[in-house]
Structure formats: structure tokens, C-alpha cells
Coordinates of N, CA and C in Angstrom, one line a residue:
Chain L
D1 N 15.0 3.7 -77.5 CA 14.9 4.0 -76.1 C 16.0 2.8 -75.6
A2 N 16.9 3.3 -74.6 CA 17.9 2.4 -74.0 C 17.3 1.3 -73.2
K3 N 17.9 0.1 -73.2 CA 17.1 -0.7 -72.7 C 17.6 -1.2 -71.4
T4 N 16.9 -1.9 -70.3 CA 17.6 -2.2 -69.1 C 17.1 -3.7 -69.1
T5 N 18.4 -4.7 -68.4 CA 18.3 -5.9 -68.2 C 18.2 -6.4 -66.6
Q6 N 17.0 -7.0 -66.2 CA 17.0 -7.5 -64.9 C 17.0 -9.0 -65.0
P7 N 17.2 -9.6 -63.6 CA 17.2 -11.1 -63.5 C 15.3 -11.1 -63.6
N8 N 15.0 -12.4 -64.0 CA 13.6 -12.7 -64.0 C 13.0 -12.7 -62.4
S9 N 13.8 -13.3 -62.0 CA 13.3 -13.6 -60.4 C 14.4 -13.6 -59.3
M10 N 14.0 -13.3 -58.1 CA 15.1 -13.4 -56.9 C 14.3 -13.7 -55.8
E11 N 15.0 -14.4 -54.8 CA 14.4 -14.8 -53.4 C 15.0 -14.2 -52.4
S12 N 14.6 -13.8 -51.3 CA 15.1 -13.4 -50.1 C 14.6 -13.8 -48.8
N13 N 15.2 -13.7 -47.7 CA 14.4 -14.1 -46.6 C 14.1 -12.8 -45.7
E14 N 13.1 -12.8 -45.2 CA 12.2 -12.0 -44.4 C 13.6 -11.0 -43.2
E15 N 13.2 -9.9 -43.5 CA 14.2 -9.0 -42.4 C 15.7 -9.1 -42.9
E16 N 16.1 -9.5 -44.0 CA 17.5 -9.5 -44.6 C 17.5 -8.5 -45.8
P17 N 18.6 -7.9 -46.1 CA 18.7 -6.7 -47.1 C 18.6 -7.5 -48.4
V18 N 18.0 -6.7 -49.3 CA 17.9 -7.4 -50.9 C 18.6 -6.4 -51.7
H19 N 19.4 -7.0 -52.8 CA 20.1 -6.2 -53.6 C 19.5 -6.5 -55.3
L20 N 18.8 -5.6 -55.7 CA 18.1 -5.8 -57.0 C 18.9 -5.3 -58.2
P21 N 19.7 -6.1 -59.2 CA 20.5 -5.3 -60.0 C 19.5 -5.1 -61.0
C22 N 20.6 -4.0 -61.8 CA 20.0 -3.6 -63.3 C 20.9 -3.4 -64.0
N23 N 21.2 -3.8 -65.3 CA 22.2 -3.5 -66.3 C 21.3 -2.6 -67.2
H24 N 22.2 -1.4 -67.6 CA 21.7 -0.5 -68.7 C 22.8 -0.1 -69.3
S25 N 23.6 -0.9 -70.1 CA 24.9 -0.5 -70.8 C 24.6 0.5 -71.9
T26 N 23.5 0.7 -72.3 CA 23.7 1.8 -73.3 C 22.8 3.0 -72.8
I27 N 22.9 3.3 -71.6 CA 22.3 4.6 -71.0 C 23.1 5.9 -71.6
S28 N 22.1 6.7 -71.9 CA 22.8 8.2 -72.2 C 23.1 9.1 -71.0
G29 N 23.9 10.1 -71.3 CA 24.3 10.8 -70.2 C 23.1 11.6 -69.6
T30 N 21.7 11.8 -70.3 CA 20.5 12.3 -69.7 C 19.4 11.6 -69.4
D31 N 19.9 10.3 -69.4 CA 18.7 9.3 -68.9 C 18.8 9.2 -67.4
Y32 N 17.3 9.3 -66.8 CA 17.2 9.0 -65.3 C 17.1 7.5 -65.2
I33 N 17.3 6.9 -64.2 CA 17.0 5.7 -63.7 C 15.8 5.4 -62.6
H34 N 15.0 5.2 -63.2 CA 13.6 5.2 -62.2 C 13.4 3.5 -61.9
W35 N 12.9 3.4 -60.6 CA 12.4 1.9 -60.3 C 11.0 2.3 -59.8
Y36 N 10.3 1.2 -60.3 CA 8.7 1.1 -59.9 C 8.6 -0.3 -59.3
R37 N 7.7 -0.5 -58.5 CA 7.3 -1.9 -58.2 C 5.9 -2.2 -58.3
Q38 N 5.3 -3.4 -58.6 CA 4.0 -3.9 -58.6 C 3.8 -5.1 -57.7
L39 N 3.0 -4.5 -56.7 CA 2.5 -5.7 -55.7 C 1.3 -6.6 -56.6
P40 N 1.2 -7.8 -56.2 CA 0.2 -8.6 -56.7 C -1.3 -7.9 -56.8
S41 N -1.7 -7.9 -58.1 CA -3.0 -7.5 -58.4 C -3.2 -5.9 -58.0
Q42 N -2.0 -5.2 -58.2 CA -2.3 -3.7 -57.9 C -1.6 -2.9 -59.2
G43 N -1.6 -1.8 -59.4 CA -1.0 -0.9 -60.2 C 0.4 -0.7 -59.7
P44 N 1.4 -0.4 -60.8 CA 2.6 0.0 -60.1 C 2.7 1.2 -59.2
E45 N 3.8 1.1 -58.4 CA 4.1 2.2 -57.5 C 5.6 2.7 -57.5
Y46 N 5.5 4.0 -57.6 CA 7.2 4.7 -57.6 C 7.8 4.1 -56.5
V47 N 9.1 3.8 -56.7 CA 10.0 3.6 -55.5 C 11.0 4.6 -55.3
I48 N 11.9 5.0 -56.4 CA 12.9 5.9 -56.2 C 13.4 6.1 -57.7
H49 N 14.4 7.0 -58.0 CA 14.8 7.4 -59.2 C 16.1 8.3 -58.9
G50 N 17.1 8.1 -59.7 CA 18.3 8.8 -59.7 C 18.9 9.3 -60.9
L51 N 20.0 10.0 -61.0 CA 20.5 10.4 -62.3 C 22.2 9.8 -62.3
T52 N 22.9 10.5 -61.2 CA 24.3 10.1 -61.1 C 24.6 9.5 -59.8
S53 N 24.0 10.2 -58.7 CA 24.5 10.0 -57.5 C 23.7 9.0 -56.7
N54 N 24.0 8.2 -55.6 CA 23.2 7.4 -54.8 C 22.2 8.3 -54.3
V55 N 21.0 7.6 -54.0 CA 19.9 8.1 -53.5 C 19.2 7.3 -52.4
N56 N 18.5 7.8 -51.6 CA 17.8 7.1 -50.4 C 16.6 7.9 -50.2
N57 N 15.6 7.0 -49.7 CA 14.4 7.3 -49.3 C 13.7 6.5 -48.4
R58 N 12.7 6.8 -48.0 CA 11.9 6.0 -47.0 C 11.7 4.4 -47.4
M59 N 11.8 4.3 -48.6 CA 11.6 2.9 -49.1 C 12.7 2.0 -49.4
A60 N 13.7 2.7 -50.0 CA 14.9 2.2 -50.6 C 15.9 3.0 -50.7
S61 N 17.2 2.4 -51.2 CA 18.3 3.1 -51.6 C 18.6 2.6 -52.9
L62 N 19.4 3.6 -53.7 CA 19.4 3.3 -55.3 C 21.0 3.7 -55.3
A63 N 21.7 2.6 -55.6 CA 23.2 2.9 -55.8 C 23.5 2.6 -57.4
I64 N 24.1 3.7 -57.8 CA 24.4 3.9 -59.3 C 25.7 3.8 -59.5
A65 N 26.1 2.9 -60.4 CA 27.8 2.6 -60.6 C 28.1 3.9 -61.4
E66 N 29.6 4.2 -61.1 CA 30.1 5.3 -61.5 C 30.0 5.7 -63.0
D67 N 30.0 4.6 -63.7 CA 30.0 4.6 -65.3 C 28.5 4.6 -65.8
R68 N 27.5 4.5 -64.7 CA 26.1 4.5 -64.9 C 25.6 3.2 -65.8
K69 N 26.3 2.4 -66.0 CA 25.8 1.3 -66.8 C 25.2 0.1 -66.0
S70 N 25.1 0.2 -64.8 CA 24.4 -0.5 -63.8 C 24.0 0.2 -62.7
S71 N 22.8 -0.2 -62.1 CA 22.4 0.3 -60.7 C 21.9 -0.8 -59.9
T72 N 21.8 -0.7 -58.7 CA 21.2 -1.7 -57.7 C 20.2 -0.9 -56.9
L73 N 18.8 -1.7 -56.8 CA 18.1 -1.0 -55.8 C 18.2 -1.7 -54.5
I74 N 18.3 -1.2 -53.4 CA 18.5 -1.8 -52.1 C 17.4 -1.8 -51.3
L75 N 16.9 -2.8 -50.7 CA 15.8 -3.0 -49.7 C 16.6 -3.3 -48.4
H76 N 16.5 -2.5 -47.6 CA 17.6 -2.6 -46.2 C 16.9 -3.8 -45.5
R77 N 15.6 -3.9 -45.3 CA 14.8 -5.2 -44.3 C 13.8 -5.6 -45.3
A78 N 14.0 -6.7 -46.0 CA 12.6 -7.1 -46.7 C 11.7 -7.5 -45.7
T79 N 10.6 -7.3 -46.1 CA 9.2 -7.8 -45.5 C 8.6 -8.6 -46.3
L80 N 7.4 -9.4 -46.0 CA 6.6 -10.1 -46.8 C 5.9 -9.0 -47.7
R81 N 5.8 -7.9 -47.1 CA 4.9 -6.9 -48.1 C 5.7 -6.5 -49.3
D82 N 7.0 -6.7 -49.1 CA 8.0 -6.2 -50.4 C 8.0 -7.5 -51.5
A83 N 7.0 -8.4 -51.4 CA 7.0 -9.5 -52.5 C 6.3 -8.7 -53.6
A84 N 7.0 -8.6 -55.0 CA 6.4 -7.8 -55.8 C 7.2 -8.0 -57.1
V85 N 6.9 -7.3 -58.2 CA 7.6 -7.3 -59.4 C 8.3 -5.9 -59.6
Y86 N 9.8 -5.9 -59.5 CA 10.4 -4.8 -59.5 C 10.8 -4.2 -61.0
Y87 N 10.7 -3.0 -61.4 CA 11.0 -2.6 -62.8 C 12.0 -1.4 -62.6
C88 N 13.1 -1.8 -63.4 CA 14.0 -0.9 -63.6 C 13.8 -0.1 -64.9
I89 N 13.5 1.3 -65.1 CA 13.2 1.9 -66.2 C 14.2 3.1 -66.3
L90 N 14.6 3.3 -67.8 CA 15.3 4.6 -67.9 C 14.3 5.5 -68.6
R91 N 14.5 6.9 -68.0 CA 13.6 7.7 -68.7 C 14.4 8.8 -69.3
A92 N 14.3 9.1 -70.6 CA 14.9 10.1 -71.3 C 14.4 11.5 -70.9
I93 N 15.5 12.4 -70.5 CA 15.1 13.6 -70.2 C 14.2 14.5 -71.1
N94 N 14.3 14.1 -72.4 CA 13.4 14.7 -73.4 C 12.3 14.0 -73.6
A95 N 11.9 12.9 -73.0 CA 10.9 12.2 -73.1 C 9.9 12.8 -72.1
G96 N 9.8 13.8 -71.6 CA 8.8 14.2 -70.5 C 8.7 13.1 -69.5
N97 N 7.4 12.4 -69.1 CA 7.3 11.7 -68.0 C 7.0 10.2 -68.8
M98 N 7.5 10.0 -69.8 CA 7.3 8.7 -70.5 C 8.0 7.6 -69.9
L99 N 7.4 6.5 -69.6 CA 8.0 5.3 -69.0 C 8.1 4.2 -69.9
T100 N 8.9 3.1 -70.1 CA 9.0 2.1 -71.0 C 9.3 0.9 -70.0
F101 N 8.2 0.1 -69.6 CA 8.5 -0.7 -68.6 C 8.8 -2.1 -69.4
G102 N 10.0 -3.0 -68.9 CA 10.5 -4.1 -69.3 C 9.7 -5.2 -68.4
G103 N 10.5 -6.3 -68.2 CA 9.7 -7.5 -67.6 C 9.9 -7.3 -66.2
G104 N 11.0 -6.8 -65.9 CA 11.0 -6.7 -64.3 C 11.4 -8.0 -63.3
T105 N 11.9 -7.9 -62.1 CA 12.4 -9.0 -61.5 C 11.5 -9.3 -60.3
R106 N 11.1 -10.5 -60.5 CA 10.0 -11.0 -59.2 C 10.6 -11.2 -58.0
L107 N 10.4 -10.5 -57.1 CA 11.2 -10.8 -55.9 C 10.1 -11.4 -55.0
M108 N 10.7 -12.7 -54.3 CA 10.0 -13.5 -53.5 C 10.7 -13.5 -52.0
V109 N 9.9 -13.1 -51.1 CA 10.3 -13.1 -49.7 C 9.8 -14.2 -48.8
K110 N 10.9 -14.9 -48.3 CA 10.5 -16.1 -47.4 C 10.5 -15.7 -46.0
P111 N 9.3 -16.0 -45.3 CA 9.3 -15.9 -43.8 C 10.4 -16.6 -43.1
Chain U
N1 N -8.5 12.2 -50.3 CA -7.7 12.3 -51.5 C -8.2 10.7 -52.2
A2 N -8.6 10.7 -53.0 CA -9.0 9.1 -53.9 C -7.6 8.9 -54.6
G3 N -6.9 9.7 -55.2 CA -5.7 9.4 -56.1 C -6.1 9.3 -57.5
V4 N -6.0 8.1 -58.0 CA -6.4 7.7 -59.4 C -7.4 6.6 -59.2
T5 N -8.5 6.8 -59.7 CA -9.5 5.6 -59.7 C -10.1 5.1 -61.1
Q6 N -10.3 4.1 -61.3 CA -10.6 3.5 -62.7 C -12.0 2.7 -62.3
T7 N -12.9 2.9 -63.5 CA -14.0 2.2 -63.7 C -14.4 1.8 -65.1
P8 N -15.0 0.3 -65.4 CA -15.2 -0.4 -64.2 C -13.9 -1.2 -63.7
K9 N -13.9 -2.1 -62.6 CA -12.9 -3.0 -62.2 C -12.8 -4.2 -62.9
F10 N -13.9 -4.7 -63.3 CA -13.9 -6.2 -64.3 C -14.8 -5.7 -65.5
R11 N -14.6 -6.5 -66.5 CA -15.7 -6.4 -67.7 C -15.4 -7.5 -68.7
V12 N -16.4 -8.0 -69.2 CA -16.4 -9.2 -70.1 C -17.2 -8.7 -71.4
L13 N -16.4 -8.6 -72.3 CA -17.2 -8.4 -73.6 C -17.0 -9.2 -74.5
K14 N -18.3 -9.4 -75.6 CA -18.2 -10.2 -77.0 C -17.2 -9.6 -77.9
T15 N -16.6 -10.3 -78.8 CA -15.9 -9.6 -79.9 C -17.0 -8.8 -80.8
G16 N -16.4 -7.8 -80.8 CA -17.2 -6.8 -81.5 C -18.0 -5.8 -81.0
Q17 N -18.0 -5.8 -79.5 CA -18.7 -5.2 -78.9 C -17.8 -3.9 -78.4
S18 N -18.4 -2.6 -78.1 CA -17.8 -1.6 -77.7 C -17.9 -1.1 -76.1
M19 N -16.9 -0.6 -75.8 CA -17.1 0.0 -74.4 C -16.0 1.0 -74.3
T20 N -16.1 1.9 -73.1 CA -15.5 2.9 -72.5 C -15.0 2.7 -71.0
L21 N -13.6 2.7 -71.0 CA -13.0 2.8 -69.9 C -12.9 4.3 -69.0
L22 N -13.2 4.6 -67.6 CA -13.0 5.9 -67.3 C -11.9 5.8 -66.4
C23 N -11.1 6.8 -66.3 CA -10.0 7.1 -65.4 C -10.3 8.4 -64.9
A24 N -10.1 8.7 -63.7 CA -10.4 10.1 -62.9 C -9.1 10.1 -62.0
Q25 N -8.7 11.5 -61.6 CA -7.7 11.8 -60.7 C -8.0 13.1 -60.1
D26 N -7.6 13.1 -58.8 CA -8.1 14.4 -58.0 C -7.0 15.0 -57.5
M27 N -5.8 14.6 -58.5 CA -4.4 15.6 -57.9 C -4.0 16.7 -58.8
N28 N -4.7 17.0 -59.7 CA -4.7 18.1 -60.7 C -3.7 17.8 -61.4
H29 N -3.2 16.7 -61.9 CA -2.2 16.3 -62.7 C -2.4 16.7 -64.2
E30 N -1.5 17.2 -64.9 CA -1.4 17.7 -66.4 C -1.4 16.3 -67.0
Y31 N -0.6 15.4 -66.8 CA -0.4 14.2 -67.6 C -1.2 13.2 -67.4
M32 N -1.8 12.3 -68.4 CA -2.5 11.4 -67.9 C -2.0 10.2 -68.9
Y33 N -2.2 8.8 -68.6 CA -1.6 7.8 -69.3 C -2.7 6.6 -69.4
W34 N -2.7 5.9 -70.4 CA -3.4 4.5 -70.3 C -2.4 3.5 -70.8
Y35 N -2.2 2.3 -70.0 CA -1.2 1.3 -70.3 C -2.1 0.0 -70.3
R36 N -1.6 -1.1 -71.0 CA -2.2 -2.1 -70.8 C -1.1 -3.3 -70.4
Q37 N -1.4 -4.3 -69.7 CA -0.5 -5.1 -69.1 C -1.1 -6.7 -69.4
D38 N -0.4 -7.6 -70.2 CA -0.7 -8.8 -70.7 C -0.1 -9.7 -69.8
P39 N -0.3 -11.1 -69.5 CA 0.0 -11.9 -68.4 C 1.4 -12.0 -68.4
G40 N 2.2 -11.9 -67.3 CA 3.7 -12.0 -67.2 C 4.5 -10.9 -67.8
M41 N 3.9 -9.9 -68.3 CA 4.5 -8.8 -69.2 C 4.6 -7.6 -68.3
G42 N 5.5 -6.6 -68.6 CA 5.6 -5.3 -68.2 C 4.2 -4.4 -68.8
L43 N 4.1 -3.3 -68.4 CA 3.1 -2.2 -69.2 C 3.7 -1.9 -70.2
R44 N 2.7 -1.5 -71.2 CA 2.7 -1.0 -72.6 C 1.7 0.2 -72.7
L45 N 2.5 1.3 -73.1 CA 1.8 2.6 -73.2 C 0.7 2.6 -74.4
I46 N -0.5 2.8 -74.0 CA -1.4 2.9 -75.3 C -1.4 4.2 -76.1
H47 N -2.0 5.1 -74.9 CA -2.2 6.6 -75.3 C -1.9 7.2 -74.2
Y48 N -1.5 8.7 -74.5 CA -1.3 9.6 -73.1 C -1.9 11.0 -73.7
S49 N -1.8 11.8 -72.7 CA -2.3 13.2 -72.7 C -1.4 14.0 -71.9
V50 N -1.1 15.1 -72.5 CA -0.3 16.3 -71.8 C -1.1 17.2 -71.1
G51 N -2.4 17.1 -71.5 CA -3.3 18.2 -71.0 C -4.5 18.4 -71.4
E52 N -5.3 19.0 -70.8 CA -6.9 18.9 -71.2 C -7.0 19.3 -72.8
G53 N -7.7 18.4 -73.4 CA -7.9 18.5 -74.8 C -7.0 17.9 -76.0
T54 N -5.9 17.3 -75.2 CA -4.9 16.8 -76.1 C -4.6 15.4 -75.9
T55 N -4.2 14.5 -76.9 CA -3.8 13.0 -76.5 C -3.0 12.9 -77.9
A56 N -2.2 11.8 -77.6 CA -0.9 11.3 -78.4 C -1.1 9.8 -78.2
K57 N -0.6 9.1 -79.2 CA -0.1 7.6 -79.5 C 0.9 7.2 -78.4
G58 N 0.7 6.2 -78.1 CA 1.8 5.6 -77.5 C 2.3 4.3 -78.1
E59 N 2.9 3.4 -77.4 CA 3.6 2.2 -78.0 C 2.6 1.2 -78.9
V60 N 1.3 1.0 -78.2 CA 0.3 0.0 -78.9 C -1.1 0.8 -79.0
P61 N -1.1 1.8 -79.9 CA -2.4 2.5 -79.9 C -3.6 1.8 -80.7
D62 N -3.2 1.0 -81.6 CA -4.2 0.6 -82.6 C -5.4 -0.1 -81.9
G63 N -6.6 0.0 -82.2 CA -7.8 -0.5 -81.8 C -8.2 0.3 -80.7
Y64 N -7.8 1.4 -80.2 CA -7.9 2.1 -79.1 C -8.3 3.4 -79.4
N65 N -9.3 4.3 -79.0 CA -9.2 5.8 -78.9 C -9.6 6.5 -77.6
V66 N -9.1 7.5 -77.4 CA -9.1 8.2 -76.0 C -9.8 9.8 -76.4
S67 N -10.0 10.2 -75.1 CA -10.2 11.5 -75.1 C -10.2 12.0 -73.6
R68 N -9.7 13.5 -73.7 CA -9.7 14.1 -72.5 C -10.2 15.5 -72.4
L69 N -11.7 15.2 -72.2 CA -12.3 16.6 -72.2 C -12.3 17.3 -71.0
K70 N -11.8 16.9 -70.0 CA -11.8 17.5 -68.7 C -10.4 17.1 -68.2
K71 N -10.0 17.9 -67.3 CA -8.4 17.6 -66.8 C -8.3 16.6 -66.0
Q72 N -9.7 16.2 -65.2 CA -9.5 15.1 -64.3 C -9.8 13.8 -64.9
N73 N -10.2 13.8 -66.1 CA -10.9 12.7 -66.7 C -10.1 12.2 -68.1
F74 N -9.8 10.9 -68.0 CA -9.2 10.3 -69.2 C -9.9 9.3 -69.7
L75 N -10.4 9.0 -71.0 CA -11.4 7.9 -71.2 C -10.5 7.2 -72.1
L76 N -10.8 5.7 -72.3 CA -10.4 4.9 -73.3 C -11.4 4.0 -73.7
G77 N -11.5 4.3 -75.1 CA -12.4 3.5 -75.9 C -12.1 2.4 -76.7
L78 N -12.9 1.4 -76.5 CA -12.5 0.3 -77.7 C -13.8 0.3 -78.6
E79 N -13.7 0.4 -79.8 CA -14.8 0.6 -80.5 C -15.4 -0.9 -81.1
S80 N -14.6 -1.7 -81.3 CA -15.0 -3.0 -81.8 C -13.8 -4.0 -80.9
A81 N -14.2 -4.6 -79.8 CA -13.4 -5.3 -79.0 C -13.0 -6.7 -79.7
A82 N -11.6 -7.1 -79.5 CA -11.1 -8.4 -80.1 C -10.4 -9.0 -79.2
P83 N -10.4 -10.3 -78.9 CA -9.9 -11.3 -78.0 C -8.5 -10.7 -77.8
S84 N -7.8 -10.1 -78.6 CA -6.3 -9.6 -78.5 C -6.2 -8.8 -77.5
Q85 N -7.4 -8.0 -77.2 CA -7.5 -6.8 -76.2 C -7.9 -7.5 -74.9
T86 N -7.9 -8.5 -74.6 CA -8.1 -9.1 -73.2 C -6.8 -8.8 -72.5
S87 N -6.8 -8.1 -71.4 CA -5.5 -7.4 -70.8 C -5.9 -6.9 -69.4
V88 N -5.4 -6.5 -68.7 CA -5.5 -5.6 -67.7 C -5.2 -4.0 -67.9
Y89 N -6.1 -3.2 -67.7 CA -5.7 -1.9 -68.1 C -5.4 -0.9 -67.0
F90 N -4.3 -0.1 -67.2 CA -3.9 0.4 -66.1 C -3.9 2.1 -66.4
C91 N -4.5 3.0 -65.6 CA -4.5 4.4 -65.8 C -3.5 5.0 -64.8
A92 N -2.7 6.1 -65.3 CA -1.8 6.8 -64.7 C -1.6 8.4 -64.5
S93 N -1.2 9.1 -63.6 CA -1.3 10.5 -64.0 C -0.2 11.1 -63.2
S94 N 0.6 12.2 -63.9 CA 1.7 12.7 -63.2 C 1.6 14.3 -63.4
Y95 N 2.4 15.0 -62.6 CA 2.7 16.5 -63.0 C 3.4 16.3 -64.2
S96 N 3.6 17.7 -64.9 CA 4.5 17.7 -66.0 C 5.7 18.8 -65.6
V97 N 5.7 19.3 -64.5 CA 6.7 20.2 -64.2 C 8.0 19.4 -63.9
S98 N 9.1 20.2 -64.5 CA 10.5 19.3 -64.2 C 10.6 18.9 -62.7
G99 N 11.0 17.9 -62.5 CA 11.5 17.3 -61.1 C 10.3 16.6 -60.6
S100 N 9.3 16.6 -61.0 CA 8.2 15.9 -60.7 C 7.7 14.5 -61.5
Y101 N 8.4 13.4 -61.2 CA 8.8 12.4 -62.0 C 7.6 11.4 -61.9
E102 N 7.3 11.4 -60.4 CA 6.5 10.2 -60.1 C 4.9 10.0 -61.0
Q103 N 4.7 8.7 -61.4 CA 3.6 8.4 -62.1 C 2.7 7.9 -61.0
Y104 N 1.6 7.9 -60.9 CA 0.4 7.6 -59.9 C -0.4 6.5 -60.5
F105 N -0.5 5.3 -60.2 CA -1.2 4.5 -60.8 C -2.5 4.1 -60.5
G106 N -3.7 4.0 -61.1 CA -5.0 3.4 -60.4 C -4.8 1.8 -60.4
P107 N -5.8 1.3 -59.7 CA -6.0 -0.1 -59.5 C -6.0 -1.2 -60.6
G108 N -6.5 -0.8 -61.9 CA -6.4 -1.6 -62.9 C -8.2 -1.9 -63.3
T109 N -8.2 -2.4 -64.5 CA -9.3 -2.8 -64.9 C -9.1 -3.9 -65.7
R110 N -9.8 -5.2 -65.5 CA -9.5 -6.4 -66.0 C -10.5 -6.8 -67.0
L111 N -10.0 -6.8 -68.3 CA -10.9 -6.7 -69.4 C -10.9 -8.1 -70.0
T112 N -11.9 -9.1 -70.3 CA -11.8 -10.3 -71.0 C -12.7 -10.1 -72.2
V113 N -12.2 -10.3 -73.4 CA -12.9 -10.5 -74.7 C -13.0 -11.7 -75.1
T114 N -14.3 -12.3 -75.2 CA -14.6 -13.7 -75.8 C -15.0 -13.8 -77.2

């Protein structure tokens, strides 16, 4: 499976934008990029996913580099509730819905 | 709509005891999954099912068995618990059709084996 590399932790101030990076230099042409997050003491929840083009939804935006070797999850205005571990995951198109979680980035949001 | 529910929420077992964790979903999802999460780590897939009556091994299947007798339920069994199985267990479900990629997770079961 293609692997992802994320910083262990990041800090942000409340109501400021947050850019969470993810490197995936061995990504194949058919791998989707997924982001999940896990709030304290909860199960993970889906945030966003994309293949080649940038994506927006109500939770976040996903910016994908032109060569697809990196991506960035953007939270436009961080709130205290956004403090969580964010996982960047590659999903192979022929792997059904299987996800392989790495260590993720722990985002801390300061009031 | 309850989503994905897990029973029990907490459990303490002695080494060698057995138990079954129950996962239920009310979204009519075809796929269901069992993960474990050790402290400070990401989730690892134990077993999964792509439909009623089917199961398959994930990344860390040893010491666990599963069954999917009904579409809405996915059971995870530990026949002889070991301290190494102390972990938080998460169940998830998803659709199988192309384009429906989101996995929905339950709240987790915290298991301690002494």
C-alpha cells in the first residue's frame, strides 16, 4: 500500500485557517486521497476525499498538488471542536473501501 | 437513525476468558469492518465483511473470529483473551457501490485484558 507522511502534531489559534499537510510520494494514478478525523474518545469520522482536483465540502477543503505527491487539508476557521487527530489515507481503487490508517496529525486549537 | 452502535462500551477480561463484541448498523450497508486502536496509534483492520454470510481477514486477524449472520450485525469474538488484546475496538460500515466511499464508525469498545 502506498504510504502517507504527516507531521505528528500541529497547533492553531481559534478562528484562524489551518493547513494540514500530507506527503504521499508513492501514490499511484488510481489512489484516492481520503481524510478522516478522530475527536477525543470517539470513532473516526469522514472529512473529505479527492482524486486529482481540489474538493470543497461543508467541513473542509482538500488541495491536491498537480503531481499528486502531496495534499493539504484546509480548515477555513478552526474552532475548539476541530481539535482532533487528522488522518490522511490513500485508498486504492481496486481495494474496495479498505482504509489503512497511519499515525495522523494531532491538531491542537488554542482559544 | 442510530448509525453504528457497539456493545458493550467497556469490558475487563481475565487472560483466557472469551467474549463477543456486537456491532449493529441501521443504514443497510453491505460492508462492515472491525478495527483495533492501541494507545497513540492509528486504527488497524482486524476482519471485514463484504456482505451477509461473508468474512475476510484484515491486517491483524490472529486471535479473533468474526461472523456476519445478518446484514445489520457483525460480531467479533475473542476465544481466549490475552493482555496483548487490550485495546479500543471500533466497528465501521459502508456502502459497496462505487462512489460511496465513506466509512461510518461506532463509538468504540474499550477492552482491558488482565
